[in-house]
C-alpha cells in the first residue's frame, strides 16, 4: 500500500506541475471548435502535445483522418510484447453553432493529464506484477459518427486491457447508465407540381414528413418512460408554389438497453411507412451503421474511482440524477473493461447549451477537470498494482457482458414465439 500511495503522490505532482500546459491544451481546443470528423486543429494540437515528450510514440491520422495514438512502453518492453495495456480516451469534436457545449475539450484534457500522470507514476518502478503500457487514443466524431465504433472495427482496441475516460456534466458520478441509440434517416419521394394551378398532379412529400412527425409525437404516449424518440425535418421543399417532391427527416431513438432498440425502431418505422401510404409517396429508411450501445457497468472500477475521488475532495451524491444521453464509449465497454465517470465543472448549466460552452472554457473548470484526471490515474494505479483487483475488474466485465447477451437472447427467443 505504501508503494501504491507513493505512485499516486507522484502522478498528482506531475499533473500539478503541468497544469498550465494542460489548461492551454484544453483552451486551444475550446477556442477552435470543430465538427465531428473535421477536428484537424484539435488532432494536430494533441499530437504536438504528446510529441514534445520523446518517451511517447505518437501516430497521427491513426486509422481515421482525425484520430491519433500515443503509446508509452516501459524500458525494455515494446509493442506486441507481453504487458498490461492501459488506455485513455480523448474526445474533441464540438457541436454545430454552439461549440464545445458538451465539454469535449475537457475530455481531451482529462485523457491527456491522466495518461501523463500514470506515466510519471510508472517510470522507474520495479516489482510490478507485470509490465504496464499506456495507450492514449484520440477518438473523433462522438457527436455524430461514432468514431470509437469505427476504431473498434479497425481493431484498435484489440490489445487494450483497460480503458478510462471521463465526461463533464452537472454532477460527479462514478457511473451513469447512458442509453443505447440508433439514428434513422427517412427520405420521402413524391412528385413536383404547381401548388396553385394544378396541385392534384403532385404527390406531396412534405405532407408525408409532417404526418410522420405527428405520428411519432402521438406514439410517445405509448412509449415506456425511459424510451426517447426525437428528430427534425432536414429538408421540407424548395419553394411554396412547388409541391415538394422530396423531404428528409433525421431521428434518434434511445432506450436504456440495446435489446429494446429493436422494439422502438419497429414502432417508429410503422409511423414512417404509414405516412408514405397515406400520401402516396415512396419512402427510404436508412439506419446508421454505428448504433451506440448502453455502457456496461464495472462495480470494481467504480468503487475504486469513488474512493480515490473522495481522497481528493470529490463529493458524490448518494443518488445521482438520471442521465439520458448516449455515447459511443458504450460500444467500447462491451469489448474492454472500462469506466466512464462524470464530473462537475462548477456550473448548473446543462450540456448542449451556450451556457455550458462558456463553462467548459472557463478557468474555474480546471480544478474539477484535473482532479478528475488524478482520480482516473489513481484508479489505474490501484488496478495495475494489485492482481486481485484486476481479476475482479475482469470478472465484473464478463458478468455484465453475459447479462446483456442473455437479455438479447431472451428477446430473440420471445420474438420467434
Short mmCIF file of C-alpha atoms in Angstrom, two decimals:
data_model
loop_
_atom_site.label_atom_id
_atom_site.label_comp_id
_atom_site.label_asym_id
_atom_site.label_seq_id
_atom_site.Cartn_x
_atom_site.Cartn_y
_atom_site.Cartn_z
CA UNK A 1 0.00 0.00 0.00
CA UNK A 2 2.88 2.38 0.73
CA UNK A 3 4.30 1.89 -2.77
CA UNK A 4 0.87 2.46 -4.28
CA UNK A 5 0.45 5.71 -2.36
CA UNK A 6 3.87 6.87 -3.47
CA UNK A 7 2.84 6.29 -7.08
CA UNK A 8 -0.38 8.21 -6.52
CA UNK A 9 1.54 11.09 -4.97
CA UNK A 10 3.91 11.11 -7.96
CA UNK A 11 1.12 11.33 -10.53
CA UNK A 12 -0.58 14.15 -8.62
CA UNK A 13 2.66 16.14 -8.56
CA UNK A 14 3.13 15.56 -12.29
CA UNK A 15 -0.36 16.79 -13.16
CA UNK A 16 0.04 19.82 -10.90
CA UNK A 17 3.40 20.65 -12.49
CA UNK A 18 1.84 20.62 -15.96
CA UNK A 19 -1.46 22.29 -15.08
CA UNK A 20 -0.79 25.42 -17.15
CA UNK A 21 0.23 23.36 -20.16
CA UNK A 22 -2.88 21.19 -19.81
CA UNK A 23 -5.13 24.22 -19.45
CA UNK A 24 -3.59 25.69 -22.59
CA UNK A 25 -4.29 22.45 -24.46
CA UNK A 26 -7.93 22.47 -23.40
CA UNK A 27 -8.40 26.18 -24.03
CA UNK A 28 -6.88 25.96 -27.52
CA UNK A 29 -9.27 23.17 -28.50
CA UNK A 30 -12.19 25.07 -26.95
CA UNK A 31 -11.26 28.21 -28.89
CA UNK A 32 -11.27 26.39 -32.23
CA UNK A 33 -14.45 24.24 -32.19
CA UNK A 34 -14.63 21.69 -35.00
CA UNK A 35 -17.45 19.38 -36.01
CA UNK A 36 -17.34 15.58 -35.98
CA UNK A 37 -14.82 14.21 -38.44
CA UNK A 38 -13.30 17.63 -39.16
CA UNK A 39 -11.23 18.05 -35.98
CA UNK A 40 -7.97 18.78 -37.76
CA UNK A 41 -6.77 21.51 -35.38
CA UNK A 42 -7.62 19.51 -32.24
CA UNK A 43 -5.92 16.43 -33.71
CA UNK A 44 -2.77 18.38 -34.55
CA UNK A 45 -2.73 20.12 -31.17
CA UNK A 46 -2.93 16.84 -29.26
CA UNK A 47 -0.31 15.21 -31.49
CA UNK A 48 2.05 18.12 -30.73
CA UNK A 49 1.28 17.83 -27.04
CA UNK A 50 2.40 14.21 -26.83
CA UNK A 51 5.21 14.55 -29.37
CA UNK A 52 7.04 17.08 -27.18
CA UNK A 53 7.99 14.18 -24.88
CA UNK A 54 10.07 11.67 -26.83
CA UNK A 55 9.04 8.92 -24.44
CA UNK A 56 5.71 8.79 -26.31
CA UNK A 57 5.45 7.10 -29.69
CA UNK A 58 2.87 9.19 -31.49
CA UNK A 59 0.96 8.23 -34.64
CA UNK A 60 -1.12 10.92 -36.29
CA UNK A 61 -4.14 10.21 -38.52
CA UNK A 62 -4.34 6.79 -36.88
CA UNK A 63 -6.90 4.62 -38.75
CA UNK A 64 -9.16 7.69 -39.16
CA UNK A 65 -8.21 11.11 -40.58
CA UNK A 66 -8.56 12.90 -37.23
CA UNK A 67 -7.71 10.08 -34.82
CA UNK A 68 -4.32 9.61 -33.19
CA UNK A 69 -2.50 7.16 -30.96
CA UNK A 70 0.22 7.89 -28.40
CA UNK A 71 1.98 4.95 -26.73
CA UNK A 72 4.35 4.68 -23.81
CA UNK A 73 6.17 1.42 -23.21
CA UNK A 74 8.36 0.73 -20.19
CA UNK A 75 12.07 0.39 -20.86
CA UNK A 76 12.82 -2.95 -22.47
CA UNK A 77 9.21 -3.68 -23.43
CA UNK A 78 7.94 -2.86 -26.91
CA UNK A 79 4.68 -3.01 -28.82
CA UNK A 80 3.43 -6.57 -29.22
CA UNK A 81 5.30 -7.83 -26.17
CA UNK A 82 3.51 -9.02 -23.02
CA UNK A 83 2.27 -6.35 -20.64
CA UNK A 84 -0.89 -4.76 -19.26
CA UNK A 85 -2.03 -2.05 -21.69
CA UNK A 86 -3.97 0.79 -20.02
CA UNK A 87 -5.92 3.04 -22.38
CA UNK A 88 -7.10 6.63 -22.01
CA UNK A 89 -9.53 8.18 -24.50
CA UNK A 90 -9.70 11.77 -25.71
CA UNK A 91 -12.71 13.30 -27.43
CA UNK A 92 -12.54 16.72 -29.08
CA UNK A 93 -15.41 17.31 -31.51
CA UNK A 94 -17.81 20.19 -30.97
CA UNK A 95 -21.46 20.90 -31.78
CA UNK A 96 -22.87 22.97 -34.65
CA UNK A 97 -23.29 26.67 -33.82
CA UNK A 98 -22.70 26.34 -30.05
CA UNK A 99 -19.15 24.96 -29.99
CA UNK A 100 -17.91 22.88 -27.06
CA UNK A 101 -21.28 22.75 -25.35
CA UNK A 102 -20.59 19.17 -24.23
CA UNK A 103 -17.12 19.93 -22.91
CA UNK A 104 -15.16 17.59 -25.16
CA UNK A 105 -12.17 19.90 -24.82
CA UNK A 106 -12.16 18.91 -21.14
CA UNK A 107 -12.46 15.22 -22.02
CA UNK A 108 -9.31 15.60 -24.12
CA UNK A 109 -7.58 17.33 -21.23
CA UNK A 110 -8.59 14.65 -18.74
CA UNK A 111 -7.31 11.88 -21.01
CA UNK A 112 -4.01 13.64 -21.63
CA UNK A 113 -3.49 14.56 -17.97
CA UNK A 114 -4.38 11.11 -16.64
CA UNK A 115 -2.04 9.41 -19.12
CA UNK A 116 0.78 11.83 -18.30
CA UNK A 117 0.23 11.27 -14.59
CA UNK A 118 0.17 7.48 -14.84
CA UNK A 119 3.37 7.55 -16.87
CA UNK A 120 5.06 9.58 -14.11
CA UNK A 121 3.85 7.06 -11.53
CA UNK A 122 5.17 4.08 -13.50
CA UNK A 123 8.55 5.42 -14.59
CA UNK A 124 11.44 3.67 -12.85
CA UNK A 125 9.07 1.41 -10.96
CA UNK A 126 10.19 -2.15 -10.28
CA UNK A 127 8.36 -5.07 -8.77
CA UNK A 128 5.02 -4.53 -10.51
CA UNK A 129 3.02 -7.72 -11.12
CA UNK A 130 3.60 -7.26 -14.88
CA UNK A 131 4.90 -4.55 -17.23
CA UNK A 132 2.41 -1.74 -17.80
CA UNK A 133 1.99 0.12 -21.07
CA UNK A 134 -0.09 3.24 -21.70
CA UNK A 135 -2.10 3.97 -24.84
CA UNK A 136 -3.83 7.29 -25.48
CA UNK A 137 -6.38 7.24 -28.29
CA UNK A 138 -7.82 10.31 -29.90
CA UNK A 139 -11.36 9.25 -30.76
CA UNK A 140 -13.09 11.74 -33.07
CA UNK A 141 -16.71 12.26 -34.07
CA UNK A 142 -18.53 11.13 -30.93
CA UNK A 143 -21.30 13.66 -31.51
CA UNK A 144 -22.31 12.41 -34.94
CA UNK A 145 -20.48 9.47 -36.49
CA UNK A 146 -19.28 7.29 -33.63
CA UNK A 147 -15.53 7.36 -34.15
CA UNK A 148 -14.89 4.82 -31.41
CA UNK A 149 -17.06 2.31 -33.27
CA UNK A 150 -15.01 2.76 -36.43
CA UNK A 151 -11.86 2.32 -34.36
CA UNK A 152 -13.29 -0.87 -32.86
CA UNK A 153 -13.90 -2.18 -36.36
CA UNK A 154 -10.30 -1.29 -37.25
CA UNK A 155 -9.03 -3.45 -34.36
CA UNK A 156 -7.61 -0.54 -32.37
CA UNK A 157 -8.80 -1.88 -29.01
CA UNK A 158 -7.65 -5.47 -29.59
CA UNK A 159 -4.57 -5.13 -27.37
CA UNK A 160 -6.02 -2.71 -24.79
CA UNK A 161 -6.76 -4.29 -21.40
CA UNK A 162 -8.43 -1.40 -19.56
CA UNK A 163 -9.91 1.86 -20.79
CA UNK A 164 -10.60 5.13 -18.98
CA UNK A 165 -12.28 8.43 -19.84
CA UNK A 166 -14.46 10.98 -18.07
CA UNK A 167 -17.21 13.32 -19.24
CA UNK A 168 -18.20 16.74 -17.82
CA UNK A 169 -21.77 17.05 -16.57
CA UNK A 170 -23.79 18.67 -13.77
CA UNK A 171 -22.66 16.26 -11.07
CA UNK A 172 -19.95 13.84 -10.03
CA UNK A 173 -20.82 10.20 -10.61
CA UNK A 174 -18.68 7.10 -10.99
CA UNK A 175 -21.35 5.61 -13.26
CA UNK A 176 -24.48 6.83 -15.01
CA UNK A 177 -26.43 4.47 -17.27
CA UNK A 178 -26.11 6.16 -20.66
CA UNK A 179 -28.69 4.87 -23.11
CA UNK A 180 -28.38 2.97 -26.39
CA UNK A 181 -29.01 4.98 -29.55
CA UNK A 182 -29.91 4.39 -33.17
CA UNK A 183 -30.16 7.03 -35.88
CA UNK A 184 -32.65 6.89 -38.75
CA UNK A 185 -32.62 8.97 -41.92
CA UNK A 186 -36.02 8.91 -43.64
CA UNK A 187 -36.49 10.15 -47.20
CA UNK A 188 -39.87 10.68 -48.87
CA UNK A 189 -40.09 10.88 -52.67
CA UNK A 190 -43.18 12.45 -54.18
CA UNK A 191 -43.90 14.38 -57.38
CA UNK A 192 -43.49 18.11 -58.00
CA UNK A 193 -46.30 20.19 -59.41
CA UNK A 194 -47.56 23.78 -59.37
CA UNK A 195 -49.08 24.17 -55.91
CA UNK A 196 -51.83 26.58 -57.07
CA UNK A 197 -52.50 25.84 -60.75
CA UNK A 198 -52.73 22.02 -60.60
CA UNK A 199 -51.86 20.63 -57.14
CA UNK A 200 -53.74 17.41 -57.98
CA UNK A 201 -50.88 16.46 -60.28
CA UNK A 202 -48.41 16.43 -57.40
CA UNK A 203 -47.55 13.94 -54.68
CA UNK A 204 -46.67 15.95 -51.59
CA UNK A 205 -43.58 14.66 -49.80
CA UNK A 206 -43.88 17.38 -47.16
CA UNK A 207 -47.29 16.04 -46.19
CA UNK A 208 -45.63 12.66 -45.63
CA UNK A 209 -42.90 14.20 -43.45
CA UNK A 210 -45.42 16.13 -41.37
CA UNK A 211 -47.69 13.10 -40.96
CA UNK A 212 -44.71 11.01 -39.86
CA UNK A 213 -43.56 13.68 -37.40
CA UNK A 214 -47.03 13.97 -35.89
CA UNK A 215 -47.46 10.19 -35.83
CA UNK A 216 -44.25 9.85 -33.83
CA UNK A 217 -45.41 12.58 -31.45
CA UNK A 218 -48.60 10.60 -30.84
CA UNK A 219 -46.58 7.40 -30.44
CA UNK A 220 -44.72 8.90 -27.47
CA UNK A 221 -47.86 8.46 -25.34
CA UNK A 222 -47.44 4.70 -25.64
CA UNK A 223 -43.68 4.54 -25.13
CA UNK A 224 -42.00 3.35 -21.94
CA UNK A 225 -40.97 6.24 -19.68
CA UNK A 226 -37.24 5.67 -20.28
CA UNK A 227 -37.52 5.50 -24.08
CA UNK A 228 -36.73 8.57 -26.14
CA UNK A 229 -37.62 9.46 -29.72
CA UNK A 230 -36.77 12.86 -31.20
CA UNK A 231 -35.87 14.35 -34.55
CA UNK A 232 -36.03 17.09 -37.14
CA UNK A 233 -37.21 17.70 -40.69
CA UNK A 234 -33.95 18.38 -42.52
CA UNK A 235 -35.45 19.15 -45.92
CA UNK A 236 -39.02 20.29 -46.44
CA UNK A 237 -39.18 21.53 -50.02
CA UNK A 238 -37.72 24.31 -52.14
CA UNK A 239 -40.48 26.91 -52.70
CA UNK A 240 -44.07 27.46 -51.52
CA UNK A 241 -45.55 27.30 -55.03
CA UNK A 242 -44.00 23.90 -55.80
CA UNK A 243 -45.45 20.72 -54.36
CA UNK A 244 -42.44 19.25 -52.51
CA UNK A 245 -41.12 16.22 -54.37
CA UNK A 246 -38.56 15.38 -51.68
CA UNK A 247 -38.33 15.65 -47.91
CA UNK A 248 -35.94 14.22 -45.37
CA UNK A 249 -36.11 13.60 -41.63
CA UNK A 250 -33.46 12.63 -39.10
CA UNK A 251 -34.50 10.88 -35.90
CA UNK A 252 -32.70 9.50 -32.85
CA UNK A 253 -34.13 6.52 -30.99
CA UNK A 254 -32.88 5.82 -27.47
CA UNK A 255 -33.54 3.06 -24.95
CA UNK A 256 -31.76 2.09 -21.72
CA UNK A 257 -30.65 -1.25 -23.20
CA UNK A 258 -29.62 -2.32 -26.67
CA UNK A 259 -32.21 -5.08 -26.64
CA UNK A 260 -35.09 -2.56 -26.54
CA UNK A 261 -33.98 -0.60 -29.60
CA UNK A 262 -35.44 -3.16 -32.00
CA UNK A 263 -38.89 -2.72 -30.47
CA UNK A 264 -38.73 1.06 -30.61
CA UNK A 265 -37.38 1.00 -34.16
CA UNK A 266 -40.25 -1.21 -35.33
CA UNK A 267 -42.81 1.22 -33.88
CA UNK A 268 -41.08 4.22 -35.45
CA UNK A 269 -40.78 2.57 -38.86
CA UNK A 270 -44.50 1.80 -38.81
CA UNK A 271 -45.18 5.55 -38.49
CA UNK A 272 -42.80 6.38 -41.33
CA UNK A 273 -44.33 3.79 -43.66
CA UNK A 274 -47.91 4.71 -42.75
CA UNK A 275 -47.23 8.33 -43.76
CA UNK A 276 -45.94 7.13 -47.12
CA UNK A 277 -49.06 5.05 -47.71
CA UNK A 278 -51.36 7.91 -46.71
CA UNK A 279 -49.75 10.38 -49.13
CA UNK A 280 -48.77 8.08 -52.00
CA UNK A 281 -45.05 8.79 -51.54
CA UNK A 282 -42.17 6.37 -51.74
CA UNK A 283 -40.12 6.09 -48.56
CA UNK A 284 -36.49 5.18 -47.83
CA UNK A 285 -35.48 4.35 -44.25
CA UNK A 286 -31.73 4.36 -43.72
CA UNK A 287 -30.30 3.05 -40.45
CA UNK A 288 -26.94 4.16 -39.08
CA UNK A 289 -24.08 1.67 -39.28
CA UNK A 290 -22.81 2.90 -35.92
CA UNK A 291 -25.54 2.49 -33.34
CA UNK A 292 -24.46 3.39 -29.80
CA UNK A 293 -24.70 0.80 -27.02
CA UNK A 294 -25.51 1.43 -23.39
CA UNK A 295 -22.47 1.47 -21.08
CA UNK A 296 -21.70 -1.74 -19.21
CA UNK A 297 -21.12 -1.01 -15.50
CA UNK A 298 -17.96 -2.15 -13.73
CA UNK A 299 -18.54 -2.07 -9.98
CA UNK A 300 -14.90 -2.61 -9.04
CA UNK A 301 -13.61 0.28 -11.14
CA UNK A 302 -16.50 2.49 -9.98
CA UNK A 303 -15.74 1.81 -6.31
CA UNK A 304 -12.03 2.43 -6.78
CA UNK A 305 -12.72 5.68 -8.63
CA UNK A 306 -15.07 6.90 -5.89
CA UNK A 307 -12.54 6.09 -3.16
CA UNK A 308 -9.77 7.91 -5.00
CA UNK A 309 -12.05 10.80 -5.83
CA UNK A 310 -13.14 11.22 -2.24
CA UNK A 311 -9.49 11.27 -1.16
CA UNK A 312 -9.06 14.24 -3.50
CA UNK A 313 -12.16 16.04 -2.21
CA UNK A 314 -14.67 14.99 -4.88
CA UNK A 315 -18.18 14.73 -3.48
CA UNK A 316 -20.50 12.11 -4.93
CA UNK A 317 -24.28 12.32 -4.41
CA UNK A 318 -25.92 9.31 -2.78
CA UNK A 319 -28.43 9.13 -5.63
CA UNK A 320 -27.12 10.71 -8.84
CA UNK A 321 -29.70 12.32 -11.10
CA UNK A 322 -30.82 10.40 -14.16
CA UNK A 323 -28.99 10.92 -17.44
CA UNK A 324 -30.45 10.03 -20.84
CA UNK A 325 -27.52 10.84 -23.09
CA UNK A 326 -25.69 8.40 -25.34
CA UNK A 327 -22.04 7.78 -26.12
CA UNK A 328 -20.00 5.51 -28.37
CA UNK A 329 -17.99 4.63 -25.26
CA UNK A 330 -20.86 2.21 -24.63
CA UNK A 331 -19.63 0.11 -27.57
CA UNK A 332 -16.10 0.15 -26.15
CA UNK A 333 -17.40 -1.03 -22.77
CA UNK A 334 -18.71 -4.19 -24.46
CA UNK A 335 -15.22 -5.24 -25.60
CA UNK A 336 -12.84 -3.84 -22.96
CA UNK A 337 -13.32 -3.38 -19.19
CA UNK A 338 -13.58 0.34 -18.56
CA UNK A 339 -15.05 3.27 -16.71
CA UNK A 340 -16.74 6.47 -17.91
CA UNK A 341 -17.42 8.67 -14.87
CA UNK A 342 -18.99 12.12 -15.00
CA UNK A 343 -17.61 15.22 -13.32
CA UNK A 344 -18.94 18.57 -12.19
CA UNK A 345 -17.25 21.69 -13.65
CA UNK A 346 -18.67 24.42 -11.38
CA UNK A 347 -21.83 25.20 -13.32
CA UNK A 348 -25.50 24.33 -13.09
CA UNK A 349 -25.93 24.82 -16.84
CA UNK A 350 -26.94 21.81 -18.89
CA UNK A 351 -24.87 20.18 -21.61
CA UNK A 352 -25.62 21.26 -25.20
CA UNK A 353 -26.39 24.84 -24.22
CA UNK A 354 -24.47 28.08 -24.84
CA UNK A 355 -24.06 28.46 -21.09
CA UNK A 356 -22.27 25.11 -20.90
CA UNK A 357 -19.99 26.14 -23.74
CA UNK A 358 -18.88 29.12 -21.67
CA UNK A 359 -18.37 26.96 -18.59
CA UNK A 360 -16.27 24.41 -20.50
CA UNK A 361 -13.80 27.13 -21.43
CA UNK A 362 -13.71 28.84 -18.03
CA UNK A 363 -10.64 28.72 -15.82
CA UNK A 364 -12.72 27.67 -12.82
CA UNK A 365 -13.43 24.34 -14.55
CA UNK A 366 -9.74 23.44 -14.29
CA UNK A 367 -9.73 22.40 -10.64
CA UNK A 368 -12.50 19.90 -11.28
CA UNK A 369 -11.06 18.66 -14.56
CA UNK A 370 -7.56 17.95 -13.27
CA UNK A 371 -8.92 16.45 -10.05
CA UNK A 372 -10.89 14.01 -12.18
CA UNK A 373 -7.78 13.17 -14.20
CA UNK A 374 -5.92 12.42 -10.97
CA UNK A 375 -8.73 10.14 -9.75
CA UNK A 376 -8.70 8.21 -13.04
CA UNK A 377 -4.94 7.74 -12.97
CA UNK A 378 -5.03 6.74 -9.29
CA UNK A 379 -7.67 4.14 -10.12
CA UNK A 380 -5.38 2.78 -12.82
CA UNK A 381 -2.55 2.57 -10.26
CA UNK A 382 -4.73 0.50 -7.93
CA UNK A 383 -5.51 -2.00 -10.67
CA UNK A 384 -2.03 -2.36 -12.16
CA UNK A 385 -0.51 -2.86 -8.70
CA UNK A 386 -2.98 -5.47 -7.46
CA UNK A 387 -3.65 -8.65 -9.46
CA UNK A 388 -6.71 -9.41 -7.31
CA UNK A 389 -8.31 -6.10 -8.29
CA UNK A 390 -7.50 -6.67 -11.94
CA UNK A 391 -9.07 -10.10 -11.75
CA UNK A 392 -12.20 -8.64 -10.14
CA UNK A 393 -12.43 -5.93 -12.82
CA UNK A 394 -12.31 -8.61 -15.49
CA UNK A 395 -14.91 -10.71 -13.69
CA UNK A 396 -17.24 -7.71 -13.42
CA UNK A 397 -16.82 -7.12 -17.14
CA UNK A 398 -17.54 -10.73 -18.06
CA UNK A 399 -20.63 -10.92 -15.85
CA UNK A 400 -22.05 -7.61 -17.14
CA UNK A 401 -21.49 -8.66 -20.73
CA UNK A 402 -23.02 -12.10 -20.13
CA UNK A 403 -26.10 -10.45 -18.62
CA UNK A 404 -26.53 -8.24 -21.68
CA UNK A 405 -26.10 -11.17 -24.05
CA UNK A 406 -28.68 -13.15 -22.07
CA UNK A 407 -31.17 -10.28 -22.38
CA UNK A 408 -30.60 -10.15 -26.14
CA UNK A 409 -31.01 -13.93 -26.40
CA UNK A 410 -34.24 -13.86 -24.38
CA UNK A 411 -35.62 -11.11 -26.61
CA UNK A 412 -34.72 -13.08 -29.73
CA UNK A 413 -36.46 -16.20 -28.42
CA UNK A 414 -39.56 -14.20 -27.48
CA UNK A 415 -39.76 -12.65 -30.97
CA UNK A 416 -39.61 -16.11 -32.54
CA UNK A 417 -42.51 -17.38 -30.45
#
